[in-house]
Amino acid sequence: MLRLIPVVIAAFFLSIHSGALLYITSTFLGRFFDIGTVSILYLFAAVVNIILFLLAPRLLYYFSASFLLLFFLFITGGGTLGLAGVSSGGEASFLFIIYGSFLFMNYYFLDILLEEISKDSRTGEIRGIYFTFVNAGIALGPLAISLFSRGESLTLIFQAAALLLVPAILISLLVFKPKGITSPRNHVVSLRKWWGNSDIRHVVICKTALETFFAIMVIYVPIYLHGILGFAWTEIGVILTVALLPFVLLEWPAGEVADRFLGEKEIMGLGFFITGASLLVMPFTGKVFTAWMLLLLLSRVGASFIEIMTESYFFKHIAAANTELLSIFRLARPASIIIAAIFASVSLYFFSMEKLFFVLAVIMFFGFIESLFLKDTR
C-alpha cells in the first residue's frame, strides 16, 4: 500500500488543478464565442483526445508510463498558463484545444502506474482510495473560484491552477523515475476485441453514459446557473463544492462493499436511477440556492456510485498489460464530450436550455438498462 501513496498524491494535486478549471472553462470561452462555437471547441478537443488515447498504447511500447506522465504534465501546465494570458479568440481556442486534449492523458498514465500495484481481490478498495483523493481534489477545486475570482476576471484562477501542477510534476520527476518497459504490452487498440468481450463492452457503455452526464453538467450547467438563472460565481463555487462531496465520502466505502458483499452491478444500477431521477426535477427548479445544492448533491450521490463501480468492475477484468482495453475505457471521456456536444446542440436548437436535463435523464436510464446486462463479480 505504501507504493500507492505517490500515485495518490500526484492524482490529488492534478485533480485540484482540474477541479479549479472544470466549471469555468466554458464560461471563459463564452467571452470570445457563442454557445454553439463553445460546443464545437469542446468537440475538437475531444477528437484530439481520442487520437491521443488511440496512440497511447503504441507510445507505451516505446516509452514508460512515468516518462509520458511527466511529458503530459508539462504540456498541461503550459496550456494553463497560456490560457491565463490570452487576449483573443484565436489564442483562447488554440490553447483550450491543447489543454482539453492533453489533460486527461495524465490520468491515463496514472491508471497504468496504479494498476501495476493493484490486486484483483482489493481492486474496489484500492480504486476507492484512489478516487476518494481524486475527487477530494476536484471538490476542492471550485473553492478556487471563490478564493481567486476577481469579479468577472478568471486570470488568477488559471495561474493558481498552473501552480497546483508543480507537486505532481515533482513527484513524477523524482519518484516515478523513467524506466524501460519491464513487461510486454499490447500496443494496438482493437475494437473487435473490446466488442467481443461482453462484460467489458457493457461496462464501457455504462462509463460512457456517466461521462456524458459529467460533460453536459460541466459545460452547460455553469452557463445555465450563471448566465440564465443569475447565480454569482461565489454561490456557484459553494454549490459545486457541496455537490462534489459524495465523490469524496462515498466511493471508498462503496468500493469495499462491492469487494466484500454485493459486487458492482446492484450499486451501479442504483446510482443510475438516483441520478436520472434527480435530473428530472432540475428543469422545474428556479433560482433557489438550497434547492440546486441539494439536487446537484443528489445527482452526484448516484454518479459517485456509478463511477467507482464502473472503475472497480473494469479493472477486475483487465491486467496492467491490457493498455489497449484501458485506452478504449478511457475513450469514454472524450467520446462523451462529442456525444454531449451533439445532443446539446440538437436539443438547444429545438428547446430551451433547461430541457437538456430531460435528455440527460434519458441517457442515465439507458445506462441503467445497460448495467443490467453485466455479470456480477459476486
PDB file of N, CA, C and O in Angstrom, residues 139-147 225 231-245 289-290 292-294 296-297:
ATOM      1  N   ALA A 139     -13.244  18.311  -5.702  1.00  0.00           N
ATOM      2  CA  ALA A 139     -14.180  19.041  -4.844  1.00  0.00           C
ATOM      3  C   ALA A 139     -13.557  20.311  -4.285  1.00  0.00           C
ATOM      4  O   ALA A 139     -14.244  21.325  -4.097  1.00  0.00           O
ATOM      5  N   LEU A 140     -12.249  20.271  -4.007  1.00  0.00           N
ATOM      6  CA  LEU A 140     -11.572  21.468  -3.501  1.00  0.00           C
ATOM      7  C   LEU A 140     -11.375  22.506  -4.608  1.00  0.00           C
ATOM      8  O   LEU A 140     -11.282  23.703  -4.332  1.00  0.00           O
ATOM      9  N   GLY A 141     -11.332  22.035  -5.842  1.00  0.00           N
ATOM     10  CA  GLY A 141     -11.096  22.936  -6.959  1.00  0.00           C
ATOM     11  C   GLY A 141     -12.054  24.109  -7.042  1.00  0.00           C
ATOM     12  O   GLY A 141     -11.618  25.259  -7.219  1.00  0.00           O
ATOM     13  N   PRO A 142     -13.385  23.890  -6.936  1.00  0.00           N
ATOM     14  CA  PRO A 142     -14.307  25.029  -7.032  1.00  0.00           C
ATOM     15  C   PRO A 142     -14.101  26.105  -5.975  1.00  0.00           C
ATOM     16  O   PRO A 142     -14.520  27.247  -6.168  1.00  0.00           O
ATOM     17  N   LEU A 143     -13.452  25.739  -4.855  1.00  0.00           N
ATOM     18  CA  LEU A 143     -13.169  26.770  -3.859  1.00  0.00           C
ATOM     19  C   LEU A 143     -12.244  27.849  -4.435  1.00  0.00           C
ATOM     20  O   LEU A 143     -12.283  29.000  -4.011  1.00  0.00           O
ATOM     21  N   ALA A 144     -11.417  27.430  -5.401  1.00  0.00           N
ATOM     22  CA  ALA A 144     -10.541  28.409  -6.046  1.00  0.00           C
ATOM     23  C   ALA A 144     -11.347  29.472  -6.772  1.00  0.00           C
ATOM     24  O   ALA A 144     -10.910  30.621  -6.899  1.00  0.00           O
ATOM     25  N   ILE A 145     -12.533  29.084  -7.251  1.00  0.00           N
ATOM     26  CA  ILE A 145     -13.397  30.059  -7.914  1.00  0.00           C
ATOM     27  C   ILE A 145     -13.771  31.167  -6.938  1.00  0.00           C
ATOM     28  O   ILE A 145     -13.758  32.353  -7.267  1.00  0.00           O
ATOM     29  N   SER A 146     -14.097  30.763  -5.702  1.00  0.00           N
ATOM     30  CA  SER A 146     -14.459  31.739  -4.682  1.00  0.00           C
ATOM     31  C   SER A 146     -13.246  32.521  -4.177  1.00  0.00           C
ATOM     32  O   SER A 146     -13.326  33.721  -3.914  1.00  0.00           O
ATOM     33  N   LEU A 147     -12.095  31.840  -4.065  1.00  0.00           N
ATOM     34  CA  LEU A 147     -10.914  32.470  -3.475  1.00  0.00           C
ATOM     35  C   LEU A 147     -10.192  33.397  -4.444  1.00  0.00           C
ATOM     36  O   LEU A 147      -9.661  34.448  -4.041  1.00  0.00           O
ATOM     37  N   LEU A 225     -26.560  28.154 -14.700  1.00  0.00           N
ATOM     38  CA  LEU A 225     -26.665  28.745 -13.359  1.00  0.00           C
ATOM     39  C   LEU A 225     -26.237  30.213 -13.348  1.00  0.00           C
ATOM     40  O   LEU A 225     -26.886  31.045 -12.711  1.00  0.00           O
ATOM     41  N   PHE A 231     -26.975  33.152 -10.787  1.00  0.00           N
ATOM     42  CA  PHE A 231     -26.180  32.908  -9.584  1.00  0.00           C
ATOM     43  C   PHE A 231     -24.798  33.545  -9.743  1.00  0.00           C
ATOM     44  O   PHE A 231     -24.210  33.520 -10.827  1.00  0.00           O
ATOM     45  N   ALA A 232     -24.270  34.095  -8.658  1.00  0.00           N
ATOM     46  CA  ALA A 232     -22.911  34.649  -8.664  1.00  0.00           C
ATOM     47  C   ALA A 232     -21.901  33.505  -8.608  1.00  0.00           C
ATOM     48  O   ALA A 232     -22.212  32.403  -8.153  1.00  0.00           O
ATOM     49  N   TRP A 233     -20.660  33.783  -9.074  1.00  0.00           N
ATOM     50  CA  TRP A 233     -19.634  32.740  -9.058  1.00  0.00           C
ATOM     51  C   TRP A 233     -19.320  32.269  -7.640  1.00  0.00           C
ATOM     52  O   TRP A 233     -18.998  31.094  -7.427  1.00  0.00           O
ATOM     53  N   THR A 234     -19.401  33.163  -6.661  1.00  0.00           N
ATOM     54  CA  THR A 234     -19.163  32.745  -5.282  1.00  0.00           C
ATOM     55  C   THR A 234     -20.216  31.736  -4.835  1.00  0.00           C
ATOM     56  O   THR A 234     -19.918  30.762  -4.134  1.00  0.00           O
ATOM     57  N   GLU A 235     -21.479  31.942  -5.244  1.00  0.00           N
ATOM     58  CA  GLU A 235     -22.546  30.991  -4.917  1.00  0.00           C
ATOM     59  C   GLU A 235     -22.339  29.668  -5.637  1.00  0.00           C
ATOM     60  O   GLU A 235     -22.507  28.586  -5.047  1.00  0.00           O
ATOM     61  N   ILE A 236     -21.973  29.757  -6.921  1.00  0.00           N
ATOM     62  CA  ILE A 236     -21.758  28.539  -7.704  1.00  0.00           C
ATOM     63  C   ILE A 236     -20.604  27.724  -7.125  1.00  0.00           C
ATOM     64  O   ILE A 236     -20.661  26.490  -7.067  1.00  0.00           O
ATOM     65  N   GLY A 237     -19.548  28.402  -6.672  1.00  0.00           N
ATOM     66  CA  GLY A 237     -18.425  27.703  -6.054  1.00  0.00           C
ATOM     67  C   GLY A 237     -18.846  26.892  -4.848  1.00  0.00           C
ATOM     68  O   GLY A 237     -18.431  25.738  -4.670  1.00  0.00           O
ATOM     69  N   VAL A 238     -19.701  27.467  -3.991  1.00  0.00           N
ATOM     70  CA  VAL A 238     -20.187  26.758  -2.804  1.00  0.00           C
ATOM     71  C   VAL A 238     -21.091  25.590  -3.208  1.00  0.00           C
ATOM     72  O   VAL A 238     -20.968  24.472  -2.687  1.00  0.00           O
ATOM     73  N   ILE A 239     -22.017  25.842  -4.144  1.00  0.00           N
ATOM     74  CA  ILE A 239     -22.934  24.793  -4.605  1.00  0.00           C
ATOM     75  C   ILE A 239     -22.162  23.591  -5.136  1.00  0.00           C
ATOM     76  O   ILE A 239     -22.444  22.438  -4.786  1.00  0.00           O
ATOM     77  N   LEU A 240     -21.158  23.849  -5.973  1.00  0.00           N
ATOM     78  CA  LEU A 240     -20.417  22.764  -6.593  1.00  0.00           C
ATOM     79  C   LEU A 240     -19.536  22.026  -5.595  1.00  0.00           C
ATOM     80  O   LEU A 240     -19.369  20.803  -5.682  1.00  0.00           O
ATOM     81  N   THR A 241     -18.974  22.759  -4.646  1.00  0.00           N
ATOM     82  CA  THR A 241     -18.149  22.105  -3.621  1.00  0.00           C
ATOM     83  C   THR A 241     -18.977  21.125  -2.806  1.00  0.00           C
ATOM     84  O   THR A 241     -18.568  19.983  -2.573  1.00  0.00           O
ATOM     85  N   VAL A 242     -20.162  21.545  -2.385  1.00  0.00           N
ATOM     86  CA  VAL A 242     -21.054  20.661  -1.623  1.00  0.00           C
ATOM     87  C   VAL A 242     -21.513  19.493  -2.498  1.00  0.00           C
ATOM     88  O   VAL A 242     -21.547  18.334  -2.055  1.00  0.00           O
ATOM     89  N   ALA A 243     -21.846  19.781  -3.755  1.00  0.00           N
ATOM     90  CA  ALA A 243     -22.342  18.747  -4.656  1.00  0.00           C
ATOM     91  C   ALA A 243     -21.311  17.658  -4.915  1.00  0.00           C
ATOM     92  O   ALA A 243     -21.670  16.502  -5.172  1.00  0.00           O
ATOM     93  N   LEU A 244     -20.033  18.002  -4.837  1.00  0.00           N
ATOM     94  CA  LEU A 244     -18.984  17.031  -5.126  1.00  0.00           C
ATOM     95  C   LEU A 244     -18.582  16.176  -3.922  1.00  0.00           C
ATOM     96  O   LEU A 244     -17.790  15.245  -4.056  1.00  0.00           O
ATOM     97  N   LEU A 245     -19.150  16.474  -2.757  1.00  0.00           N
ATOM     98  CA  LEU A 245     -18.781  15.721  -1.553  1.00  0.00           C
ATOM     99  C   LEU A 245     -19.039  14.220  -1.641  1.00  0.00           C
ATOM    100  O   LEU A 245     -18.263  13.430  -1.085  1.00  0.00           O
ATOM    101  N   PHE A 289     -31.072  28.736  -4.142  1.00  0.00           N
ATOM    102  CA  PHE A 289     -29.729  28.260  -3.801  1.00  0.00           C
ATOM    103  C   PHE A 289     -29.761  26.866  -3.179  1.00  0.00           C
ATOM    104  O   PHE A 289     -29.067  25.945  -3.626  1.00  0.00           O
ATOM    105  N   THR A 290     -30.566  26.686  -2.148  1.00  0.00           N
ATOM    106  CA  THR A 290     -30.613  25.409  -1.425  1.00  0.00           C
ATOM    107  C   THR A 290     -31.113  24.284  -2.311  1.00  0.00           C
ATOM    108  O   THR A 290     -30.600  23.157  -2.262  1.00  0.00           O
ATOM    109  N   TRP A 292     -30.898  23.928  -5.612  1.00  0.00           N
ATOM    110  CA  TRP A 292     -29.898  23.496  -6.565  1.00  0.00           C
ATOM    111  C   TRP A 292     -28.754  22.753  -5.889  1.00  0.00           C
ATOM    112  O   TRP A 292     -28.223  21.773  -6.424  1.00  0.00           O
ATOM    113  N   MET A 293     -28.385  23.197  -4.699  1.00  0.00           N
ATOM    114  CA  MET A 293     -27.330  22.500  -3.974  1.00  0.00           C
ATOM    115  C   MET A 293     -27.751  21.066  -3.650  1.00  0.00           C
ATOM    116  O   MET A 293     -26.974  20.119  -3.823  1.00  0.00           O
ATOM    117  N   LEU A 294     -29.001  20.879  -3.221  1.00  0.00           N
ATOM    118  CA  LEU A 294     -29.489  19.543  -2.871  1.00  0.00           C
ATOM    119  C   LEU A 294     -29.656  18.658  -4.102  1.00  0.00           C
ATOM    120  O   LEU A 294     -29.317  17.470  -4.076  1.00  0.00           O
ATOM    121  N   LEU A 296     -28.099  18.940  -7.066  1.00  0.00           N
ATOM    122  CA  LEU A 296     -26.796  18.571  -7.607  1.00  0.00           C
ATOM    123  C   LEU A 296     -26.078  17.594  -6.676  1.00  0.00           C
ATOM    124  O   LEU A 296     -25.350  16.702  -7.138  1.00  0.00           O
ATOM    125  N   LEU A 297     -26.282  17.736  -5.374  1.00  0.00           N
ATOM    126  CA  LEU A 297     -25.719  16.789  -4.420  1.00  0.00           C
ATOM    127  C   LEU A 297     -26.291  15.392  -4.647  1.00  0.00           C
ATOM    128  O   LEU A 297     -25.553  14.396  -4.701  1.00  0.00           O
TER     129      LEU A 297
END
